[in-house]
Coordinates of C-alpha atoms in Angstrom, one line a residue:
X27 CA -8.8 -1.2 -25.2
X28 CA -6.4 -3.4 -27.4
X29 CA -7.4 -6.7 -28.4
X30 CA -6.5 -9.6 -25.9
X31 CA -6.0 -6.8 -22.5
X32 CA -9.7 -7.7 -21.8
X33 CA -7.8 -10.1 -19.4
X34 CA -6.2 -8.0 -17.7
X35 CA -8.6 -5.1 -17.4
X36 CA -9.8 -3.7 -14.1
X37 CA -12.7 -1.8 -15.3
X38 CA -14.9 -1.1 -12.7
X39 CA -12.6 -2.2 -9.8
X40 CA -11.5 0.5 -6.6
X41 CA -8.1 0.5 -5.9
X42 CA -5.9 1.9 -2.7
X43 CA -2.3 2.6 -3.3
X44 CA -0.7 4.0 -0.3
X45 CA 2.2 5.7 -0.3
X46 CA 1.7 6.5 -4.3
X47 CA 2.5 10.5 -4.1
X48 CA 5.5 9.8 -6.4
X49 CA 8.1 7.1 -6.8
X50 CA 6.7 3.1 -7.2
X51 CA 4.2 4.1 -5.4
X52 CA 2.8 6.4 -8.4
X53 CA 4.0 4.1 -10.5
X54 CA 2.0 1.4 -9.4
X55 CA -1.6 4.0 -9.3
X56 CA -0.1 4.8 -13.0
X57 CA -0.1 1.0 -14.0
X58 CA -3.5 0.4 -12.6
X59 CA -5.2 3.8 -13.4
X60 CA -4.4 2.5 -16.6
X61 CA -5.9 -0.8 -17.0
X62 CA -9.0 1.2 -15.9
X63 CA -9.6 0.8 -11.9
X64 CA -10.5 3.9 -9.8
X65 CA -7.0 4.9 -8.0
X66 CA -7.6 6.4 -4.4
X67 CA -4.2 7.8 -3.9
X68 CA -2.7 7.6 -0.6
X69 CA 0.0 10.0 1.4
X70 CA 0.8 11.2 4.0
X71 CA 1.0 14.9 2.8
X72 CA -2.6 16.3 1.2
X73 CA -0.9 17.9 -1.4
X74 CA 1.4 15.3 -2.2
X75 CA -1.0 12.7 -3.1
X76 CA -3.7 15.7 -4.5
X77 CA -1.1 16.6 -7.2
X78 CA -0.7 12.6 -8.0
X79 CA -4.7 13.3 -8.7
X80 CA -4.5 16.1 -10.9
X81 CA -1.6 13.8 -13.2
X82 CA -3.9 10.8 -13.0
X83 CA -6.6 12.8 -14.1
X84 CA -4.9 15.0 -16.5
X85 CA -4.0 11.5 -18.5
X86 CA -8.2 10.7 -18.5
X87 CA -7.8 8.5 -15.7
X88 CA -10.0 8.2 -12.7
X89 CA -8.6 9.0 -9.2
X90 CA -8.8 10.6 -6.0
X91 CA -7.0 11.1 -3.0
X92 CA -7.1 9.6 0.2
X93 CA -4.9 11.0 2.4
X94 CA -3.6 9.9 5.8
X95 CA -1.2 8.1 8.4
X96 CA -1.1 4.6 7.4
X97 CA 0.4 4.6 11.2
X98 CA -2.3 6.1 12.8
X99 CA -5.0 3.3 12.9
X100 CA -8.3 5.1 13.7
X101 CA -7.5 7.6 10.9
X102 CA -6.8 3.8 8.5
X103 CA -10.1 3.0 9.6
X104 CA -11.7 6.3 8.8
X105 CA -10.6 6.1 5.7
X106 CA -10.9 2.8 4.7
X107 CA -14.6 3.2 5.4
X108 CA -14.9 6.4 3.6
X109 CA -13.7 5.2 0.6
X110 CA -16.0 2.1 0.3
X111 CA -18.9 4.9 1.5
X112 CA -18.3 6.7 -1.8
X113 CA -17.4 4.0 -3.8
X114 CA -19.8 1.0 -2.7
X115 CA -16.6 -1.6 -2.8
X116 CA -12.5 -1.7 -2.5
X117 CA -10.9 -4.6 -4.8
X118 CA -7.7 -3.7 -4.8
X119 CA -4.8 -3.0 -2.2
X120 CA -1.1 -2.3 -2.9
X121 CA 1.1 -1.8 0.4
X122 CA 3.5 0.6 -0.7
X123 CA 4.0 2.8 1.6
X124 CA 7.5 2.6 3.3
X125 CA 11.1 4.5 4.4
X126 CA 14.4 4.1 4.5
X127 CA 16.7 5.0 6.7
X128 CA 20.9 4.4 6.4
X129 CA 22.3 4.4 9.3
X130 CA 25.5 2.3 11.1
X131 CA 24.5 0.3 13.6
X132 CA 26.1 2.3 15.8
X133 CA 24.0 5.5 15.6
X134 CA 20.7 3.6 14.4
X135 CA 18.8 4.3 17.6
X136 CA 15.5 2.9 18.6
X137 CA 14.0 5.7 17.6
X138 CA 15.0 4.8 13.8
X139 CA 14.5 1.8 14.6
X140 CA 10.8 1.9 15.9
X141 CA 9.8 4.7 13.0
X142 CA 11.1 2.0 10.1
X143 CA 9.3 -0.4 11.8
X144 CA 6.1 1.3 12.2
X145 CA 5.9 2.6 8.6
X146 CA 7.1 -0.8 6.3
X147 CA 5.6 -3.5 8.2
X148 CA 3.3 -2.8 11.0
X149 CA 1.2 -0.2 8.7
X150 CA 1.4 -2.6 5.9
X151 CA -0.8 -5.1 8.5
X152 CA -3.3 -2.9 9.4
X153 CA -3.8 -1.3 6.3
X154 CA -4.4 -4.7 4.9
X155 CA -6.5 -5.8 8.2
X156 CA -8.7 -3.1 7.5
X157 CA -9.0 -3.4 3.8
X158 CA -9.8 -7.2 4.1
X159 CA -12.9 -6.3 6.3
X160 CA -14.9 -5.2 3.0
X161 CA -13.1 -7.4 0.1
X162 CA -14.2 -10.2 2.4
X163 CA -18.1 -8.6 2.2
X164 CA -18.0 -8.5 -1.2
X165 CA -16.2 -12.4 -1.6
X166 CA -13.6 -10.5 -3.5
X167 CA -10.2 -8.4 -3.6
X168 CA -6.4 -9.1 -3.5
X169 CA -4.1 -7.5 -1.4
X170 CA -0.4 -6.7 -2.9
X171 CA 2.6 -6.1 -0.2
X172 CA 5.6 -4.5 -1.3
X173 CA 8.8 -6.5 -0.3
X174 CA 12.2 -5.4 -1.2
X175 CA 15.1 -7.5 -2.6
X176 CA 16.4 -6.6 0.9
X177 CA 14.4 -9.2 2.3
X178 CA 16.4 -12.0 1.6
X179 CA 20.1 -10.1 1.1
X180 CA 21.2 -6.6 3.6
X181 CA 23.7 -4.3 3.0
X182 CA 25.3 -2.4 5.6
X183 CA 23.3 0.6 6.8
X184 CA 20.3 -0.2 6.2
X185 CA 19.5 -3.3 8.9
X186 CA 15.6 -2.0 9.5
X187 CA 15.0 -2.0 6.6
X188 CA 15.9 -5.2 5.7
X189 CA 14.2 -6.4 9.3
X190 CA 10.6 -4.7 8.0
X191 CA 11.0 -6.3 4.8
X192 CA 11.8 -9.4 5.6
X193 CA 8.2 -9.8 8.0
X194 CA 6.7 -8.1 4.9
X195 CA 7.3 -11.9 3.2
X196 CA 5.9 -13.6 6.6
X197 CA 2.9 -11.1 7.0
X198 CA 2.2 -11.8 2.8
X199 CA 2.8 -15.8 3.7
X200 CA 0.0 -15.5 6.8
X201 CA -2.0 -13.6 4.8
X202 CA -2.5 -15.7 2.0
X203 CA -2.7 -18.7 4.4
X204 CA -5.6 -17.0 6.2
X205 CA -7.5 -14.9 3.0
X206 CA -6.2 -16.9 0.1
X207 CA -9.4 -19.1 0.1
X208 CA -11.3 -16.4 -0.4

């Protein structure tokens, strides 16, 4: 490890990254793995999660696939319990899973709205709640929630995404107030 980087070492840490099969989530996973963390790659699609894991392992990093639907609370609880059982701990949650549906308000129906809110906002809370339990028990943990510049601004056609990401900022503040001193 280059001089001065020990401060940023995650050696021995276990990180879960949701929505990590590709895109920004996969970039987060690569960053955590390159710093020494064992990274649990979450994606709703097992093949996508396994492909991402193969990529990290081929770079010499430690990773495992943890496929589950972030909106399925029993599946989330089971996945977190299994991750902790296999690794003995969970140190970092990178809450990243999300979607965006682009439609003008006149055609952005309630099913679209509910899907975006469920994946981008409600699941963020549910996954964090499950991960906070082992983190509290071990008296160490970091929860990082992915928001967006859309949390404070907007553009046409993304109203549910804007609302969800605004909510992410609020949930993050609430979590900081409740969990920050631990």
